[in-house]
Amino acid sequence: MTVDEPSGTKPTDSDGIAASGALDRIVDTARTYAQASTAENTNKAYAADWKHFARWCRLKGTQPLPPSPEMIGLYLTDLAAPEGKTPALSVSTIDRRLSGLAWNYAQRGFTLDRKDRHIAAILAGIKRTHARPPVQKEAILPGDIRAMVSTLPHDLRGLRDRAILLLGYAGGLRRSEIVSLDVGKDDTLDSGGWIEILDDGAVLTLNAKTGWREVEIGRGSSDQTCPVHALEQWLHFAKIDFGPVFVRTSRDGKRALDTRLNDKHVARLIKATALKSGIRAELPEAERLALFSGHSLRAGHASAEMTRRDRFRINLTKAAGL
């Protein structure tokens, strides 16, 4: 508002979209959609990337805006070969940092050209000098998952972890998909999907990267390895009929709490049970642990996505060896 502008006068369209009261709601909604275009964990990582880069720029006496390919090239160099006792970052982390910067610049109305020679040449040199062959994560086989499940106790926490392993394996689910499940549709704001338990099995509706999809989980050959039975047991004894499916338990393991599990729990669970079950026992412990991750549950087979009109016409759970 200028000094000559009468009180109560609204800015005109020429003052920009952000100043238009009629567009405030649409602007807020558009911002929400933009944030939802990437996973929550990715958004947090990108925010941390920008914070680190902005601090680096301040220490070097420069500014992060507007984007300077030469300065970003120097930043990548410093990440790969830092001075002093600061540890060097891996090539994959540096590449991710660059993606984070590109995303942050885009949110601020700038374009970062990753193909600019000041960036591309340095990144190529870093990869050629420091890159190591990626460790291939081991796919979990039917015999493996049965052995892993057998190591779990039969208390409340064991019931939960058994359902996580069997459901994730039978559905070929990502660890984030497992922990984001709710009992019903629209139970919580942070839901990534919900479950429907039927006579023949369970149907999971998931909010995947490519949109909503349904995954069917048939009942297994026996209660010991049936993912649907394991899920039913957990929900029953944990007294869960609303909200997150997989939650933390009390320290004594006798009560289910309200807090949704973090997806890191799935990765830790896979490593711990794989180690305890004796899978790949011929290898040193460190190598065995490196072989398994949250991806291992879905590495052995494709997801049981429903592309058929008739549900459970083929029982993919039994076909997967459960």
Protein backbone atom coordinates (compact mmCIF):
# COMPACT_ATOMS: atom_id res chain seq x y z
CA MET A 1 0.00 0.00 0.00
CA THR A 2 1.36 3.45 -0.94
CA VAL A 3 1.03 6.54 1.31
CA ASP A 4 -1.69 7.96 -1.00
CA GLU A 5 -3.70 4.75 -1.15
CA PRO A 6 -6.94 4.95 0.80
CA SER A 7 -7.42 2.49 3.64
CA GLY A 8 -9.17 -0.72 2.58
CA THR A 9 -8.14 -0.47 -1.07
CA LYS A 10 -7.28 -3.92 -2.45
CA PRO A 11 -4.27 -4.48 -4.68
CA THR A 12 -5.04 -4.89 -8.35
CA ASP A 13 -4.08 -7.77 -10.65
CA SER A 14 -0.97 -5.85 -11.61
CA ASP A 15 0.33 -6.34 -8.08
CA GLY A 16 0.81 -10.05 -8.83
CA ILE A 17 -0.82 -13.37 -8.14
CA ALA A 18 0.44 -13.59 -4.57
CA ALA A 19 -1.34 -10.34 -3.67
CA SER A 20 -4.72 -11.39 -5.07
CA GLY A 21 -7.06 -12.41 -2.28
CA ALA A 22 -9.24 -14.28 -4.77
CA LEU A 23 -6.31 -16.51 -5.67
CA ASP A 24 -4.92 -17.13 -2.19
CA ARG A 25 -6.73 -20.43 -1.79
CA ILE A 26 -5.61 -21.65 -5.22
CA VAL A 27 -2.01 -20.62 -4.52
CA ASP A 28 -2.05 -22.52 -1.23
CA THR A 29 -3.58 -25.57 -2.91
CA ALA A 30 -1.03 -25.45 -5.73
CA ARG A 31 1.77 -25.30 -3.15
CA THR A 32 0.31 -28.37 -1.43
CA TYR A 33 0.16 -30.25 -4.74
CA ALA A 34 3.76 -29.31 -5.51
CA GLN A 35 4.88 -30.66 -2.13
CA ALA A 36 2.89 -33.85 -2.69
CA SER A 37 4.65 -34.47 -6.01
CA THR A 38 7.57 -35.94 -4.09
CA ALA A 39 7.57 -38.27 -1.10
CA GLU A 40 7.77 -36.75 2.40
CA ASN A 41 11.22 -38.23 3.03
CA THR A 42 12.43 -36.83 -0.30
CA ASN A 43 11.12 -33.38 0.58
CA LYS A 44 12.97 -33.50 3.91
CA ALA A 45 16.17 -34.58 2.17
CA TYR A 46 15.87 -31.80 -0.44
CA ALA A 47 15.29 -29.22 2.31
CA ALA A 48 18.43 -30.45 4.11
CA ASP A 49 20.37 -30.30 0.82
CA TRP A 50 19.46 -26.65 0.32
CA LYS A 51 20.29 -25.76 3.92
CA HIS A 52 23.73 -27.33 3.59
CA PHE A 53 24.45 -25.63 0.26
CA ALA A 54 23.27 -22.22 1.52
CA ARG A 55 25.54 -22.53 4.56
CA TRP A 56 28.47 -23.56 2.34
CA CYS A 57 27.89 -20.50 0.16
CA ARG A 58 27.87 -18.18 3.20
CA LEU A 59 31.16 -19.66 4.42
CA LYS A 60 32.69 -19.06 0.98
CA GLY A 61 31.43 -15.47 0.85
CA THR A 62 28.90 -16.00 -1.94
CA GLN A 63 25.14 -16.40 -2.35
CA PRO A 64 23.12 -19.46 -3.43
CA LEU A 65 20.88 -17.34 -5.69
CA PRO A 66 20.84 -17.05 -8.62
CA PRO A 67 22.30 -20.45 -9.58
CA SER A 68 25.94 -20.39 -10.68
CA PRO A 69 27.12 -23.57 -12.46
CA GLU A 70 30.73 -22.67 -11.65
CA MET A 71 30.00 -22.33 -7.93
CA ILE A 72 27.94 -25.54 -7.87
CA GLY A 73 30.80 -27.35 -9.58
CA LEU A 74 33.13 -26.18 -6.81
CA TYR A 75 30.57 -27.28 -4.21
CA LEU A 76 30.44 -30.79 -5.68
CA THR A 77 34.24 -30.88 -5.68
CA ASP A 78 34.30 -29.96 -2.00
CA LEU A 79 31.81 -32.73 -1.22
CA ALA A 80 33.97 -35.32 -3.00
CA ALA A 81 37.34 -34.08 -1.70
CA PRO A 82 36.82 -31.99 1.45
CA GLU A 83 39.58 -30.44 3.48
CA GLY A 84 40.55 -31.52 6.96
CA LYS A 85 38.74 -34.33 8.78
CA THR A 86 35.40 -33.86 7.04
CA PRO A 87 34.48 -37.20 5.44
CA ALA A 88 33.95 -37.33 1.69
CA LEU A 89 30.44 -38.10 0.51
CA SER A 90 29.67 -41.08 -1.67
CA VAL A 91 29.02 -40.57 -5.37
CA SER A 92 25.34 -41.51 -4.94
CA THR A 93 24.91 -38.95 -2.14
CA ILE A 94 26.59 -36.23 -4.21
CA ASP A 95 24.31 -37.04 -7.13
CA ARG A 96 21.33 -36.85 -4.79
CA ARG A 97 22.54 -33.50 -3.43
CA LEU A 98 22.64 -32.15 -6.97
CA SER A 99 19.08 -33.37 -7.59
CA GLY A 100 18.05 -31.63 -4.38
CA LEU A 101 19.58 -28.37 -5.53
CA ALA A 102 17.88 -28.62 -8.92
CA TRP A 103 14.52 -29.19 -7.22
CA ASN A 104 15.03 -26.30 -4.82
CA TYR A 105 16.00 -23.93 -7.62
CA ALA A 106 12.89 -24.97 -9.56
CA GLN A 107 10.71 -24.11 -6.55
CA ARG A 108 12.28 -20.65 -6.56
CA GLY A 109 11.66 -20.06 -10.25
CA PHE A 110 15.17 -20.88 -11.52
CA THR A 111 16.45 -23.60 -13.80
CA LEU A 112 19.64 -25.47 -12.98
CA ASP A 113 21.23 -26.96 -16.09
CA ARG A 114 22.90 -30.16 -14.93
CA LYS A 115 24.41 -30.52 -18.42
CA ASP A 116 26.37 -27.29 -18.07
CA ARG A 117 30.06 -28.15 -18.53
CA HIS A 118 31.02 -26.72 -15.14
CA ILE A 119 28.70 -29.24 -13.49
CA ALA A 120 28.64 -32.19 -15.89
CA ALA A 121 32.41 -32.45 -16.35
CA ILE A 122 33.13 -32.30 -12.62
CA LEU A 123 30.40 -34.80 -11.77
CA ALA A 124 31.68 -37.18 -14.46
CA GLY A 125 35.20 -36.87 -13.05
CA ILE A 126 33.96 -37.56 -9.52
CA LYS A 127 32.13 -40.67 -10.69
CA ARG A 128 35.11 -41.95 -12.67
CA THR A 129 37.48 -41.36 -9.73
CA HIS A 130 35.40 -42.37 -6.75
CA ALA A 131 32.48 -44.50 -7.89
CA ARG A 132 32.31 -48.09 -6.70
CA PRO A 133 30.13 -50.87 -8.08
CA PRO A 134 26.81 -50.85 -6.19
CA VAL A 135 26.20 -53.66 -3.73
CA GLN A 136 23.49 -55.85 -5.19
CA LYS A 137 20.86 -56.40 -2.55
CA GLU A 138 19.92 -60.02 -2.06
CA ALA A 139 16.41 -61.15 -2.99
CA ILE A 140 14.66 -63.01 -0.19
CA LEU A 141 13.44 -66.44 -1.27
CA PRO A 142 10.44 -68.41 0.12
CA GLY A 143 12.64 -70.55 2.33
CA ASP A 144 14.39 -67.43 3.59
CA ILE A 145 11.21 -65.62 4.62
CA ARG A 146 9.92 -68.71 6.42
CA ALA A 147 13.20 -68.99 8.32
CA MET A 148 13.15 -65.28 9.17
CA VAL A 149 9.59 -65.42 10.47
CA SER A 150 10.40 -68.44 12.63
CA THR A 151 12.91 -66.36 14.63
CA LEU A 152 10.20 -63.99 15.89
CA PRO A 153 8.62 -64.42 19.32
CA HIS A 154 4.88 -64.87 19.78
CA ASP A 155 4.33 -61.75 21.86
CA LEU A 156 2.56 -58.64 20.55
CA ARG A 157 5.71 -57.22 18.98
CA GLY A 158 6.43 -60.55 17.31
CA LEU A 159 2.89 -60.68 15.88
CA ARG A 160 3.39 -57.23 14.40
CA ASP A 161 6.77 -57.97 12.86
CA ARG A 162 5.54 -61.31 11.49
CA ALA A 163 2.68 -59.50 9.72
CA ILE A 164 5.10 -56.90 8.33
CA LEU A 165 7.45 -59.48 6.83
CA LEU A 166 4.78 -61.76 5.40
CA LEU A 167 2.58 -58.97 4.04
CA GLY A 168 5.53 -57.14 2.52
CA TYR A 169 6.87 -60.29 0.92
CA ALA A 170 3.55 -61.56 -0.44
CA GLY A 171 2.71 -58.15 -1.91
CA GLY A 172 6.20 -57.19 -3.05
CA LEU A 173 5.75 -53.94 -1.12
CA ARG A 174 8.14 -51.10 -0.50
CA ARG A 175 8.89 -50.53 3.15
CA SER A 176 7.28 -47.08 2.96
CA GLU A 177 4.11 -48.66 1.58
CA ILE A 178 3.96 -51.15 4.45
CA VAL A 179 4.13 -48.61 7.26
CA SER A 180 1.87 -46.07 5.53
CA LEU A 181 -1.15 -48.40 5.56
CA ASP A 182 -4.27 -47.50 7.54
CA VAL A 183 -7.08 -49.81 8.58
CA GLY A 184 -9.67 -47.82 6.63
CA LYS A 185 -9.85 -45.14 3.99
CA ASP A 186 -9.22 -41.58 5.19
CA ASP A 187 -8.37 -42.69 8.75
CA THR A 188 -5.36 -40.36 9.01
CA LEU A 189 -3.91 -37.43 7.10
CA ASP A 190 -0.55 -39.16 6.54
CA SER A 191 -2.09 -42.36 5.17
CA GLY A 192 -0.55 -43.97 2.12
CA GLY A 193 -3.32 -46.51 1.64
CA TRP A 194 -5.72 -48.84 3.41
CA ILE A 195 -6.64 -52.51 3.73
CA GLU A 196 -9.76 -54.56 3.14
CA ILE A 197 -9.82 -58.10 4.57
CA LEU A 198 -12.03 -60.54 2.65
CA ASP A 199 -12.75 -64.28 2.84
CA ASP A 200 -10.17 -65.10 0.17
CA GLY A 201 -7.51 -62.66 1.30
CA ALA A 202 -6.82 -58.96 1.64
CA VAL A 203 -6.85 -56.08 -0.82
CA LEU A 204 -4.43 -53.21 -0.28
CA THR A 205 -5.15 -49.85 -1.90
CA LEU A 206 -1.85 -47.98 -2.15
CA ASN A 207 -0.88 -44.48 -3.16
CA ALA A 208 2.15 -45.34 -5.31
CA LYS A 209 4.50 -43.01 -7.19
CA THR A 210 2.48 -43.51 -10.37
CA GLY A 211 -0.91 -43.10 -8.69
CA TRP A 212 -3.32 -45.29 -6.79
CA ARG A 213 -3.10 -49.04 -7.27
CA GLU A 214 -4.59 -52.16 -5.72
CA VAL A 215 -2.59 -55.17 -4.56
CA GLU A 216 -4.20 -58.47 -3.65
CA ILE A 217 -2.79 -60.70 -0.92
CA GLY A 218 -4.20 -64.24 -1.04
CA ARG A 219 -4.34 -66.49 1.99
CA GLY A 220 -1.38 -68.81 2.47
CA SER A 221 -1.05 -72.57 2.64
CA SER A 222 -0.90 -72.56 6.46
CA ASP A 223 -1.52 -70.15 9.31
CA GLN A 224 2.19 -70.11 10.12
CA THR A 225 3.07 -68.44 6.83
CA CYS A 226 -0.22 -66.81 5.82
CA PRO A 227 0.18 -63.01 5.58
CA VAL A 228 -3.55 -62.39 5.95
CA HIS A 229 -3.78 -64.56 9.08
CA ALA A 230 -0.73 -62.79 10.52
CA LEU A 231 -2.36 -59.42 9.81
CA GLU A 232 -5.62 -60.51 11.43
CA GLN A 233 -3.79 -61.78 14.52
CA TRP A 234 -1.88 -58.53 14.93
CA LEU A 235 -4.95 -56.32 14.52
CA HIS A 236 -6.97 -58.48 16.93
CA PHE A 237 -4.49 -58.72 19.79
CA ALA A 238 -3.27 -55.13 19.31
CA LYS A 239 -6.93 -54.00 19.37
CA ILE A 240 -6.48 -51.87 16.27
CA ASP A 241 -9.62 -51.03 14.31
CA PHE A 242 -8.79 -47.49 13.19
CA GLY A 243 -5.76 -45.51 12.08
CA PRO A 244 -2.27 -46.83 11.28
CA VAL A 245 -1.99 -50.59 10.86
CA PHE A 246 1.58 -50.91 12.07
CA VAL A 247 2.40 -48.95 15.21
CA ARG A 248 4.94 -49.01 18.00
CA THR A 249 4.42 -51.09 21.12
CA SER A 250 5.04 -50.33 24.77
CA ARG A 251 8.41 -51.20 26.24
CA ASP A 252 7.04 -54.33 27.87
CA GLY A 253 5.59 -55.36 24.51
CA LYS A 254 2.08 -55.76 25.88
CA ARG A 255 0.32 -52.71 24.43
CA ALA A 256 0.04 -51.18 20.99
CA LEU A 257 0.68 -47.42 20.95
CA ASP A 258 -0.76 -44.80 18.60
CA THR A 259 2.51 -43.85 16.90
CA ARG A 260 2.96 -45.12 13.33
CA LEU A 261 6.14 -47.10 12.70
CA ASN A 262 8.93 -45.50 10.69
CA ASP A 263 9.92 -47.28 7.48
CA LYS A 264 13.43 -47.71 8.90
CA HIS A 265 11.96 -50.29 11.27
CA VAL A 266 11.25 -52.54 8.28
CA ALA A 267 14.87 -52.35 7.10
CA ARG A 268 16.18 -53.09 10.59
CA LEU A 269 13.71 -55.96 10.97
CA ILE A 270 14.82 -57.56 7.71
CA LYS A 271 18.51 -57.33 8.61
CA ALA A 272 17.98 -58.62 12.16
CA THR A 273 15.84 -61.62 11.20
CA ALA A 274 18.03 -62.47 8.20
CA LEU A 275 21.07 -62.54 10.47
CA LYS A 276 19.36 -64.51 13.23
CA SER A 277 17.89 -67.08 10.83
CA GLY A 278 21.31 -68.00 9.46
CA ILE A 279 20.66 -66.96 5.85
CA ARG A 280 23.94 -66.89 3.85
CA ALA A 281 25.74 -68.14 6.95
CA GLU A 282 28.84 -68.90 4.88
CA LEU A 283 29.55 -65.15 4.62
CA PRO A 284 31.02 -62.87 7.31
CA GLU A 285 28.39 -61.02 9.34
CA ALA A 286 29.18 -57.61 7.85
CA GLU A 287 28.72 -58.92 4.31
CA ARG A 288 25.49 -60.65 5.25
CA LEU A 289 24.06 -57.46 6.69
CA ALA A 290 25.06 -55.50 3.59
CA LEU A 291 23.17 -57.94 1.36
CA PHE A 292 19.74 -57.23 2.79
CA SER A 293 17.64 -54.08 2.90
CA GLY A 294 14.02 -52.96 2.81
CA HIS A 295 14.13 -53.59 -0.93
CA SER A 296 14.83 -57.28 -0.37
CA LEU A 297 11.16 -58.05 0.30
CA ARG A 298 10.22 -56.97 -3.22
CA ALA A 299 13.37 -57.99 -5.07
CA GLY A 300 12.41 -61.62 -5.53
CA HIS A 301 9.19 -61.16 -7.46
CA ALA A 302 6.89 -58.60 -9.01
CA SER A 303 4.14 -56.92 -7.02
CA ALA A 304 0.79 -58.65 -7.06
CA GLU A 305 -0.99 -55.75 -8.70
CA MET A 306 -4.58 -56.44 -9.65
CA THR A 307 -5.01 -56.34 -13.39
CA ARG A 308 -7.86 -58.88 -13.42
CA ARG A 309 -11.56 -58.37 -12.95
CA ASP A 310 -11.88 -61.45 -10.73
CA ARG A 311 -10.05 -61.04 -7.46
CA PHE A 312 -7.98 -63.96 -6.15
CA ARG A 313 -8.51 -66.03 -9.32
CA ILE A 314 -4.86 -66.96 -8.93
CA ASN A 315 -3.46 -67.19 -5.40
CA LEU A 316 -0.12 -65.43 -5.72
CA THR A 317 0.65 -65.91 -2.04
CA LYS A 318 0.76 -69.68 -2.40
CA ALA A 319 2.63 -69.26 -5.67
CA ALA A 320 5.26 -67.26 -3.73
CA GLY A 321 5.78 -70.23 -1.41
CA LEU A 322 3.76 -69.07 1.62
